[in-house]
CSV table of C-alpha atoms in Angstrom, one decimal:
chain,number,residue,atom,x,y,z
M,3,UNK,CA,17.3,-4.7,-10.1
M,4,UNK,CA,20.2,-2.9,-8.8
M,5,UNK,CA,20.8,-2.6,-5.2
M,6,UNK,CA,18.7,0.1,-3.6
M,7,UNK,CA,21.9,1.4,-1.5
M,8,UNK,CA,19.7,4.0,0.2
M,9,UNK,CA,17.3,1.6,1.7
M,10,UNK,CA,20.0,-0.6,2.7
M,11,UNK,CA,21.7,2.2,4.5
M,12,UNK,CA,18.3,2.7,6.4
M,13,UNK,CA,17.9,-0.8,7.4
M,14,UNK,CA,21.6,-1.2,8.4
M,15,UNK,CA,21.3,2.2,10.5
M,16,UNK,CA,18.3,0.7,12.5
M,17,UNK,CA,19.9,-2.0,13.2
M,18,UNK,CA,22.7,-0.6,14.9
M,19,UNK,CA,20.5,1.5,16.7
M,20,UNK,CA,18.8,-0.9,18.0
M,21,UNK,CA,21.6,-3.1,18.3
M,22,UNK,CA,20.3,-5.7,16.5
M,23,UNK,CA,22.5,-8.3,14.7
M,24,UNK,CA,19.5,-9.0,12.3
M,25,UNK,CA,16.0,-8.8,11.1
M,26,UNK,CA,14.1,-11.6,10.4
M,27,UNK,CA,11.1,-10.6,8.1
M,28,UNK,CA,8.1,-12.9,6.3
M,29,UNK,CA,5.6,-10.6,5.1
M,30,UNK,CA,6.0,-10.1,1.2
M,31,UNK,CA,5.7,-6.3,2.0
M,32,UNK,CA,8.9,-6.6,4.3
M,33,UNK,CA,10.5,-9.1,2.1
M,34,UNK,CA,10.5,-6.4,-0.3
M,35,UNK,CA,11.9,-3.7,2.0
M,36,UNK,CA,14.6,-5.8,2.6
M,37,UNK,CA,15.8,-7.1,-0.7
M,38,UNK,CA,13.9,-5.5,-3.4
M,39,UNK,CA,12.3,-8.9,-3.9
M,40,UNK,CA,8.5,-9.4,-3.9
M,41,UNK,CA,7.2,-12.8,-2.6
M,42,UNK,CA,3.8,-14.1,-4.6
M,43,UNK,CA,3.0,-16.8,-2.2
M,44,UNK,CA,4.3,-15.7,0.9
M,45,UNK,CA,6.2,-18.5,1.8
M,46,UNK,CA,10.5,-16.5,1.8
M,47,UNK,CA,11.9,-15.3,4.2
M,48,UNK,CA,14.4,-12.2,4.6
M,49,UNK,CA,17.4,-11.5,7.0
M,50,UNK,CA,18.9,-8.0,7.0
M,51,UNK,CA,22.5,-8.2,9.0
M,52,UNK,CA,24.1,-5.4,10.8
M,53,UNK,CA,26.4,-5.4,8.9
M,54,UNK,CA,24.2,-4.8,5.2
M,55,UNK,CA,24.4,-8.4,4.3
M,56,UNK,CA,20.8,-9.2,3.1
M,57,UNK,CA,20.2,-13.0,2.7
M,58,UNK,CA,16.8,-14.2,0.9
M,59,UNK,CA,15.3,-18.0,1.4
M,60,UNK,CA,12.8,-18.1,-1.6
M,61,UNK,CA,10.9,-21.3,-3.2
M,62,UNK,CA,12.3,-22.8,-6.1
M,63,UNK,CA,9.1,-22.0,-8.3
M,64,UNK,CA,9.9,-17.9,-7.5
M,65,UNK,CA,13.7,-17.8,-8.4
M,66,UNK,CA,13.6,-16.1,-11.3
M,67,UNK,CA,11.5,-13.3,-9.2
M,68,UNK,CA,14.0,-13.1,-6.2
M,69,UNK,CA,16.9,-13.0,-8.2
M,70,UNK,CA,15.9,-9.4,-9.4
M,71,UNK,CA,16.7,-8.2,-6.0
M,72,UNK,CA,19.6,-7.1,-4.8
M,73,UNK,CA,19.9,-9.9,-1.8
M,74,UNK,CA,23.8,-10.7,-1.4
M,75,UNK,CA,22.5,-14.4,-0.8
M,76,UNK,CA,19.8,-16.3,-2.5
M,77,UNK,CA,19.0,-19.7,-1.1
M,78,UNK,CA,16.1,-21.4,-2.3
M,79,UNK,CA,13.9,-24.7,-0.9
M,80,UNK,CA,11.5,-27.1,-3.0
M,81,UNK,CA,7.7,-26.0,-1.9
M,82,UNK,CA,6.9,-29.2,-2.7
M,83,UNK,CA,7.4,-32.4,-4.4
M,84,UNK,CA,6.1,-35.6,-5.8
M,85,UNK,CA,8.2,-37.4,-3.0
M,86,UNK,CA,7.0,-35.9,0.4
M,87,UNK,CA,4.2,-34.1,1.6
M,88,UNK,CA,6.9,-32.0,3.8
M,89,UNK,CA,5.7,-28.8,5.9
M,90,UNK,CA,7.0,-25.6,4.9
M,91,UNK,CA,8.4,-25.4,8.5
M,92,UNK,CA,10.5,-28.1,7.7
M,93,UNK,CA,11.6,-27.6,4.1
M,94,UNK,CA,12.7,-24.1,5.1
M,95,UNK,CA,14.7,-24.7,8.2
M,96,UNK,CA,18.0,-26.2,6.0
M,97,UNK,CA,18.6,-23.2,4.1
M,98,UNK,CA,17.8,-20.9,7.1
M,99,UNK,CA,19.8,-23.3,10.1
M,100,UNK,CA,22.8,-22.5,7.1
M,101,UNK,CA,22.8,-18.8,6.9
M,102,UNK,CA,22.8,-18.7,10.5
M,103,UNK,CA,25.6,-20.8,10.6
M,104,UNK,CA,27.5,-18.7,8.2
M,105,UNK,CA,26.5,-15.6,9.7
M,106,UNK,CA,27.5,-16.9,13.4
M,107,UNK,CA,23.7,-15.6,14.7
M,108,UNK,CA,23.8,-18.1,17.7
M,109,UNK,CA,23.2,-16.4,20.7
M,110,UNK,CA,22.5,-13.3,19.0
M,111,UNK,CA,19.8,-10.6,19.2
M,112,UNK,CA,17.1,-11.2,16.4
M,113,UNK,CA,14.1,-8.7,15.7
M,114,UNK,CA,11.5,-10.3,13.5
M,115,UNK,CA,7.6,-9.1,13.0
M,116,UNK,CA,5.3,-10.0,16.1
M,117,UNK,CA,2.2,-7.9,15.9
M,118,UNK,CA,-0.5,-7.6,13.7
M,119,UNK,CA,-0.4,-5.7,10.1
M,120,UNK,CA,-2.2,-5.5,6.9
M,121,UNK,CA,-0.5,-7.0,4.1
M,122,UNK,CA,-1.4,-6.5,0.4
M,123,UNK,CA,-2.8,-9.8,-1.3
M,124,UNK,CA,0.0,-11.0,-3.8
M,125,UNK,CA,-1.5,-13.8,-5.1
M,126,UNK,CA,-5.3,-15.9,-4.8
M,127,UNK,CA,-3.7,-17.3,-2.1
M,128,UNK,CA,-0.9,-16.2,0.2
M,129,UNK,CA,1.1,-17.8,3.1
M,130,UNK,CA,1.2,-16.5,6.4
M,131,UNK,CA,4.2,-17.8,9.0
M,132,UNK,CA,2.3,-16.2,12.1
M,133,UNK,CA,3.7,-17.0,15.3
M,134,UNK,CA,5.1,-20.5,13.5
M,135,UNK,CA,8.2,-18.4,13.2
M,136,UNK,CA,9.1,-17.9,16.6
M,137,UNK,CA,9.2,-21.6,17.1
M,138,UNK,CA,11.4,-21.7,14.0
M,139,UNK,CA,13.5,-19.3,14.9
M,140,UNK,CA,14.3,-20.5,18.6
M,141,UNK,CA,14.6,-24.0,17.1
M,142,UNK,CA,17.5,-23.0,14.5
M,143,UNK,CA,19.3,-19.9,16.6
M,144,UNK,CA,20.3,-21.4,19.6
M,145,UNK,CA,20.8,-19.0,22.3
M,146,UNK,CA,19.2,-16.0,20.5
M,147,UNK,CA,17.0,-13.4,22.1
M,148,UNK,CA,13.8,-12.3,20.1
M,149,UNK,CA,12.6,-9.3,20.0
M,150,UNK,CA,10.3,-7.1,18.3
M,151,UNK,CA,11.1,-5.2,15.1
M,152,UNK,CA,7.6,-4.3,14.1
M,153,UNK,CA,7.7,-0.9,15.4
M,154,UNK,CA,10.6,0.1,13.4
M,155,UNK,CA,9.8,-1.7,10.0
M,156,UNK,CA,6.1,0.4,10.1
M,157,UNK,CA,8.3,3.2,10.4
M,158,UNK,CA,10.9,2.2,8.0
M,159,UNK,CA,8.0,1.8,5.5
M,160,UNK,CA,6.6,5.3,6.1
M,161,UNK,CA,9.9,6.8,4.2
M,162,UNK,CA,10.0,6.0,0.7
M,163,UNK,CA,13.3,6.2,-1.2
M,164,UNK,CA,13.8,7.7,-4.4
M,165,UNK,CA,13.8,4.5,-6.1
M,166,UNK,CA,10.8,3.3,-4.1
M,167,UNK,CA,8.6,6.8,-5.3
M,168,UNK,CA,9.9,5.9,-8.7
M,169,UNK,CA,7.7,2.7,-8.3
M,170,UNK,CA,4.2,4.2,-6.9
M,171,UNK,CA,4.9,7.3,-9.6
M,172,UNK,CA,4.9,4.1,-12.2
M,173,UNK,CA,2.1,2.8,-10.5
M,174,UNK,CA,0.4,6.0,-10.0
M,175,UNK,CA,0.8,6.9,-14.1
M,176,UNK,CA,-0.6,3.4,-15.0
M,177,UNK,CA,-3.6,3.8,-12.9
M,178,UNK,CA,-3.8,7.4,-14.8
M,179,UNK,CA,-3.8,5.2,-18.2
M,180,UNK,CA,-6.9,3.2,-16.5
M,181,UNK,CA,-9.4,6.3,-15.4
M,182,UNK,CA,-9.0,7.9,-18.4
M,183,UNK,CA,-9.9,4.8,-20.6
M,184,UNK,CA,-12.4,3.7,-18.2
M,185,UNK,CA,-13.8,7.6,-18.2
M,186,UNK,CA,-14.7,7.3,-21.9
M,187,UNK,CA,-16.9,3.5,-21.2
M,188,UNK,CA,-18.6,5.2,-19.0
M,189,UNK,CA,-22.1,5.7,-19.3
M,190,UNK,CA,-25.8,5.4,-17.9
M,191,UNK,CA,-27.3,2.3,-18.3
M,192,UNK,CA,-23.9,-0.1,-17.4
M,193,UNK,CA,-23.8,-2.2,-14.5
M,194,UNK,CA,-21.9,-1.0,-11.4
M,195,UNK,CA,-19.6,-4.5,-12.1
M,196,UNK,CA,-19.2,-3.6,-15.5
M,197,UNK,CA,-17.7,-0.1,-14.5
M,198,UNK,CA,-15.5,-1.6,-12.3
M,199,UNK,CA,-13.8,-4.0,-15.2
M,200,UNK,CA,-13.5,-1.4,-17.5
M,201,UNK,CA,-11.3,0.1,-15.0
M,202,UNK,CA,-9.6,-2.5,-14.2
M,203,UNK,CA,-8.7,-3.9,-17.6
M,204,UNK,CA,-5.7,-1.3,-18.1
M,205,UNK,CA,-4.6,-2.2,-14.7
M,206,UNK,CA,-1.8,-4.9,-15.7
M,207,UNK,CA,-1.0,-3.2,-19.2
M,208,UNK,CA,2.6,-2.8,-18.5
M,209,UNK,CA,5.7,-4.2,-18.1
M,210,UNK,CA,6.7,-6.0,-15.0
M,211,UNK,CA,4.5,-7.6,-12.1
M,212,UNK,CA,1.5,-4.9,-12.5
M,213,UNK,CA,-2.3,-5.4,-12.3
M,214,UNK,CA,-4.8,-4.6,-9.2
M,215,UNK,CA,-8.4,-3.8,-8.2
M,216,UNK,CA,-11.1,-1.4,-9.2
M,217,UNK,CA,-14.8,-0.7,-7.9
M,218,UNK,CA,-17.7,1.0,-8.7
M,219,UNK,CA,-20.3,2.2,-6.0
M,220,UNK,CA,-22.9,4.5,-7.6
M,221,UNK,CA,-26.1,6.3,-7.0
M,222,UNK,CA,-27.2,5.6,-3.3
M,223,UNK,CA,-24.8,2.6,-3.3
M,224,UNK,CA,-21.8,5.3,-3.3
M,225,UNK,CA,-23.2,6.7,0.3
M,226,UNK,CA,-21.8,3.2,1.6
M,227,UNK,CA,-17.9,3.8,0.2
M,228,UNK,CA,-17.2,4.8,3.9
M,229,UNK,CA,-16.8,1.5,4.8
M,230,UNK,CA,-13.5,0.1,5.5
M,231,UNK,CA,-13.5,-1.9,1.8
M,232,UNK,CA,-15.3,-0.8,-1.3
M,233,UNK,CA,-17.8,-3.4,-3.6
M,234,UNK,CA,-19.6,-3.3,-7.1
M,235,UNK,CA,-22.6,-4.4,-7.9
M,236,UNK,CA,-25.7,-5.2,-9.8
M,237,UNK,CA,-27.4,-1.8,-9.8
M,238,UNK,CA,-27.5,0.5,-13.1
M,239,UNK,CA,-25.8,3.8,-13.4
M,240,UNK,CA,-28.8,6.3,-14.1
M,241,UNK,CA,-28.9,9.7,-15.2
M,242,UNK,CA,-27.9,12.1,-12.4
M,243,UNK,CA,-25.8,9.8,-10.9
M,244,UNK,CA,-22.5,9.8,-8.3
M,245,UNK,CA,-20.2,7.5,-9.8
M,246,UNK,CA,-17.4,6.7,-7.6
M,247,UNK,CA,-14.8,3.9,-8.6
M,248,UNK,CA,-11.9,3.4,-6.2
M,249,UNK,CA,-8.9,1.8,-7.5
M,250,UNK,CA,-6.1,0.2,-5.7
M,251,UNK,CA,-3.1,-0.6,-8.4
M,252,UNK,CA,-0.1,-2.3,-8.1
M,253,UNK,CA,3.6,-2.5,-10.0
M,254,UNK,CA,6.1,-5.1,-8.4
M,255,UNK,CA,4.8,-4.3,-4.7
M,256,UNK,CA,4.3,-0.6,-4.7
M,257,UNK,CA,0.6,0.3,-4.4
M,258,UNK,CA,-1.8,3.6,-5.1
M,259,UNK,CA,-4.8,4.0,-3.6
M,260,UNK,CA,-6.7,6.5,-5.5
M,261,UNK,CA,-10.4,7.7,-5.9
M,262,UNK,CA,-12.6,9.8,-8.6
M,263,UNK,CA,-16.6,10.4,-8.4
M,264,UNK,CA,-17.7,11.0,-11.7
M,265,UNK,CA,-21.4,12.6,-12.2
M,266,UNK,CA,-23.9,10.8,-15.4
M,267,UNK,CA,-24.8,13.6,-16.6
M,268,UNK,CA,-24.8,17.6,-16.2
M,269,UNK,CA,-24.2,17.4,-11.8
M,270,UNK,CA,-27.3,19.5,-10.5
M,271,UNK,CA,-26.7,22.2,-7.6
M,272,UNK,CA,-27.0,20.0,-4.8
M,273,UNK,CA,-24.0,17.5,-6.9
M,274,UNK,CA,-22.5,21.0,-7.8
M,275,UNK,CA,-22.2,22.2,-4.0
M,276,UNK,CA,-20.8,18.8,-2.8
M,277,UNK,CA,-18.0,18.9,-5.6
M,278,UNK,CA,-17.0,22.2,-4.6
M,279,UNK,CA,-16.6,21.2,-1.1
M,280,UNK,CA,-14.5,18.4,-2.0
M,281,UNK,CA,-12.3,19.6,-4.3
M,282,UNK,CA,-11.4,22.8,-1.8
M,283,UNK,CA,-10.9,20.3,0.6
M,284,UNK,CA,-8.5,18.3,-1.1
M,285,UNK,CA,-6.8,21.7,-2.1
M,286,UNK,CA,-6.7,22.7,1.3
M,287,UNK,CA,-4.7,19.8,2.5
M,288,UNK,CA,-2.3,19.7,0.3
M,289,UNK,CA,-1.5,23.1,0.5
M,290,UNK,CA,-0.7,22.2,4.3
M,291,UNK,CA,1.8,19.0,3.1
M,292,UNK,CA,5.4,20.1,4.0
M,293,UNK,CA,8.2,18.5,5.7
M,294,UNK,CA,7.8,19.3,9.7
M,295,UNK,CA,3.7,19.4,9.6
M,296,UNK,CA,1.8,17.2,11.9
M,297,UNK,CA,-0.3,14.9,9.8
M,298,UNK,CA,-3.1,16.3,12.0
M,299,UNK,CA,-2.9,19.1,10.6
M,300,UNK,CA,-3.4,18.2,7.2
M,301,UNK,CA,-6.6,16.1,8.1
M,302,UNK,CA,-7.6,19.6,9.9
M,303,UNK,CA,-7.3,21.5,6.5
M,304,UNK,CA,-9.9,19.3,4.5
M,305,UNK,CA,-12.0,19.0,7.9
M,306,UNK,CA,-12.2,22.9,8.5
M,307,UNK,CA,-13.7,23.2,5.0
M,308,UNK,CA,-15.7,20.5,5.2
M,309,UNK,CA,-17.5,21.8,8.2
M,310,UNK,CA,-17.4,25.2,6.8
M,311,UNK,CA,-19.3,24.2,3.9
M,312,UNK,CA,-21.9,21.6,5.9
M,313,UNK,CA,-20.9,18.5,5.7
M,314,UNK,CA,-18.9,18.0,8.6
M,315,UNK,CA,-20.5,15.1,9.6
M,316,UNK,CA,-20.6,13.6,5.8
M,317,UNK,CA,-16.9,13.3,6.2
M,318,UNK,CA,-17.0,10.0,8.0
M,319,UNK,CA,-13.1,8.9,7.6
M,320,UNK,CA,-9.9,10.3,8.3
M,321,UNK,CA,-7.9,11.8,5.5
M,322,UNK,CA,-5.5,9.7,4.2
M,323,UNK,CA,-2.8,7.6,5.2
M,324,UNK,CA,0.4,6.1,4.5
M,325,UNK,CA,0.7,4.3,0.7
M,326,UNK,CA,3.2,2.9,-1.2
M,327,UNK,CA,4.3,-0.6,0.7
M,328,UNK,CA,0.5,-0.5,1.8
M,329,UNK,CA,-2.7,-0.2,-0.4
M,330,UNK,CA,-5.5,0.0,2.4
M,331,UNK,CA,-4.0,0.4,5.7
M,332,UNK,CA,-5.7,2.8,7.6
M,333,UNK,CA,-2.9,2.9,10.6
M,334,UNK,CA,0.0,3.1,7.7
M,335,UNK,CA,2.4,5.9,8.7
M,336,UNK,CA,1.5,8.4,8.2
M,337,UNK,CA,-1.4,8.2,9.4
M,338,UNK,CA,-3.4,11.6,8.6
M,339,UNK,CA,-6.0,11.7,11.0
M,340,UNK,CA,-7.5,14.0,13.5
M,341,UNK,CA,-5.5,12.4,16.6
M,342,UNK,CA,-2.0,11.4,14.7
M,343,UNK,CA,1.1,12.5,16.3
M,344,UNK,CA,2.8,11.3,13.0
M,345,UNK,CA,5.3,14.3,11.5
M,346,UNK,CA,5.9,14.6,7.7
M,347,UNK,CA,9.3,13.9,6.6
M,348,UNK,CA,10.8,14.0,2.6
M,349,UNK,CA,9.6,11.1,1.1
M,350,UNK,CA,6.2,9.9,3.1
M,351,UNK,CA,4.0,8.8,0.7
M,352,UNK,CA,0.1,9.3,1.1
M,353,UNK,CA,-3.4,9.3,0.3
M,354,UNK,CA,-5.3,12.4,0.6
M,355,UNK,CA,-9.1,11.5,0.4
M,356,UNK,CA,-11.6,14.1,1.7
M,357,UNK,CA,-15.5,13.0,1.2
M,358,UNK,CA,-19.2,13.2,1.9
M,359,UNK,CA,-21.5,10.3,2.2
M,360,UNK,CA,-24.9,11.4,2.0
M,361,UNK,CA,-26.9,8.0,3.3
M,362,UNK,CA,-29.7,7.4,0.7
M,363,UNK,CA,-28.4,9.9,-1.6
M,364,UNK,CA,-25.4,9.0,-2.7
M,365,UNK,CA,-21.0,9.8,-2.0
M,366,UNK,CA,-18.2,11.9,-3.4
M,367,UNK,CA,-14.7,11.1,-2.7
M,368,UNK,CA,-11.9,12.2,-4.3
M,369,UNK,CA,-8.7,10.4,-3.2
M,370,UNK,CA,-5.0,11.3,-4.4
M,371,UNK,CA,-1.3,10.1,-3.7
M,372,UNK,CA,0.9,12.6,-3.2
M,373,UNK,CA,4.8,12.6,-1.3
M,374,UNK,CA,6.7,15.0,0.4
M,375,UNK,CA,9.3,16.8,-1.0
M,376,UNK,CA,12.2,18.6,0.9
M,377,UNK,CA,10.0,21.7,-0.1
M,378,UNK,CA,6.8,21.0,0.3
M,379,UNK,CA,4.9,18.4,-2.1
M,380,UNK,CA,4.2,16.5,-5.1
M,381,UNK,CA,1.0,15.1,-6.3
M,382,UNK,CA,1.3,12.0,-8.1
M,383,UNK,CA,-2.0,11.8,-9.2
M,384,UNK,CA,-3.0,14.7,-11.1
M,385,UNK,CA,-5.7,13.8,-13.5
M,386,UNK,CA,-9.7,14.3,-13.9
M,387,UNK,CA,-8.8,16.8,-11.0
M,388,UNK,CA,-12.0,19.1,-11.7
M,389,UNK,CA,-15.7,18.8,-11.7
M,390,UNK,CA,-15.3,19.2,-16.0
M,391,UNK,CA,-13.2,16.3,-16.4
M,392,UNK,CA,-15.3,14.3,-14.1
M,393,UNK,CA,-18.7,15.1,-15.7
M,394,UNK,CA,-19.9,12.1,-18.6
M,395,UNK,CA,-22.3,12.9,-21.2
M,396,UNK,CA,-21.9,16.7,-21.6
């Protein structure tokens, strides 16, 4: 991958405004804000210098992955071997007491993450250094004094760069390929989980790391997609049916999180009403995306026609929030929500995701990804975006 000099030039510029010599990160999603590189297990570490010099400490088994980035230094360390049953606290600290020795970081201000995030899964299984790293830290930079850097990473994620859009675009187009294929298996009769792995099937039909997760909530069941985290199961579509599938795909880090009810069937006027309310809704907010908004003011353009129409309190969530580096991360930057002081810059990357949850009845969400352009916005997702597209069985 070649060097993403715009995101370097970020980092570097936070740095010295902070007056940080360097920034120590663990998280894959940070990893891959620093160096373009995307951890699968969780186990590398990234250091960001003041001066732009990005150093990488990856396992053996993921060189091949963290030499696509555009780190100035690759060290790697064996994750494990027939000869020791090593921690990785110790089988990292070599390569990381040498870069600090190179780098003269002794006695030297060091941000690294200290507070809690959410961090897309990577892998079955994922690594997590928690506080472990301040002990490793203090035990291989002598002197240094530790501070926090999580502040600015959450807002260094919040701004994509060009090449970073590229990748949730790619992302975005791929999950395109995946509704419209699963769109044409859909019919009344299929289980909820079978939905959901039609969808899902196209997910990882590309080239590089790509794959991710789709659901299915339908009928009544699709009241309950409110909830922090979606699930499919057992129950049948029937005739008359909401069908809502939420999918969260991925390519080399950069997520989507998108959403699209579709109705089994002719939608009657009650269906009708709630689509029409929806669909202004997520009009009306992104007509209000711009650089120098407030975020809460885009939340207040699908909430004003929500309540207009009667179904204030259906709409049970805020609007949307930050996407790209996240998939489900509600306080993601920006956060588009009733109380957010967030402001839209060129280049935030969002959800927007107006709804109504009708308990016992059933839900209707329809959730795009759109950024912010230096005049105005893009939507990245612009597919099956009326009620005509969404209707199976005509």
């Amino acid at each position: 991958m070649s060097r993403d000099e715009e995101r370097v030039k970020r980092v570097q510029h936070v740095l010295e405004e902070q007056h940080w010599d360097a920034l120590v990160c663990t998280l894959p999603q940070n990893v891959l804000l620093l160096s373009g590189y995307w951890p699968v297990v969780g186990t590398s570490i990234a250091i960001a210098m003041r001066s732009g010099h990005i150093a990488v400490i990856a396992p053996e088994d993921e060189y091949d992955l963290a030499v696509q980035g555009w780190a100035d230094e690759l060290r790697t360390f064996a994750g494990g071997s027939l000869h020791n049953l090593d921690t990785l606290d110790r089988n990292v600290r070599v390569p990381l007491a040498q870069i600090v020795e190179k780098h003269g970081l002794h006695g030297r201000v060091v941000a690294y993450e200290n507070s809690a995030d959410v961090q897309p899964a990577s892998y079955a299984a994922m690594n997590v250094y928690g506080s472990s790293i301040v002990q490793l830290l203090q035990d291989e930079i002598h002197g240094a004094r530790l501070v926090s850097g999580s502040g600015a990473l959450a807002r260094l994620r919040a701004t994509l760069t060009a090449h970073e859009a590229s990748c949730v675009r790619a992302a975005c187009l791929q999950a395109e390929c995946a509704f419209r294929a699963g769109a044409r298996a859909l019919r009344a009769g299929l289980r909820e989980t079978e939905v959901a792995a039609a969808f899902q099937e196209r997910l990882s039909d590309t080239e590089g790391r790509a794959g991710g997760f789709a659901y299915c909530m339908s009928g009544p069941n699709a009241a309950e997609a409110c909830a922090a985290y979606q699930r499919s199961r057992s129950r049948q579509l029937m005739p008359g049916d909401f069908a809502l599938v939420h999918c969260n795909s991925y390519i080399d880090g950069f997520w989507t999180d998108i959403t699209r009810t579709f109705s089994i069937g002719e939608p009657d006027a009650r269906k009708c009403g709630m689509y029409a309310a929806v669909l202004e809704a997520s009009r009306a907010a992104i007509d209000a995306v711009r650089p120098g908004v407030k975020a809460a003011e885009v939340d207040r353009a699908a909430r004003e026609v929500l309540q207009r129409r009667g179904f204030g309190k259906e709409f049970k969530h805020a609007t949307g929030h930050g996407v790209g580096f996240a998939a489900i991360n509600h306080l993601a930057q920006p956060c588009i929500h009733p109380v957010s002081d967030d402001v839209l810059e060129p280049g935030m990357t969002f959800n927007i995701e107006p709804a109504i949850y009708c308990d016992g009845y059933g839900g209707l969400r329809h959730c795009d990804v759109v950024t912010v352009t230096s005049g105005g916005v893009e939507v990245l997702t612009p597919f099956q975006a009326g009620v005509s597209e969404l209707t199976i069985g005509k």
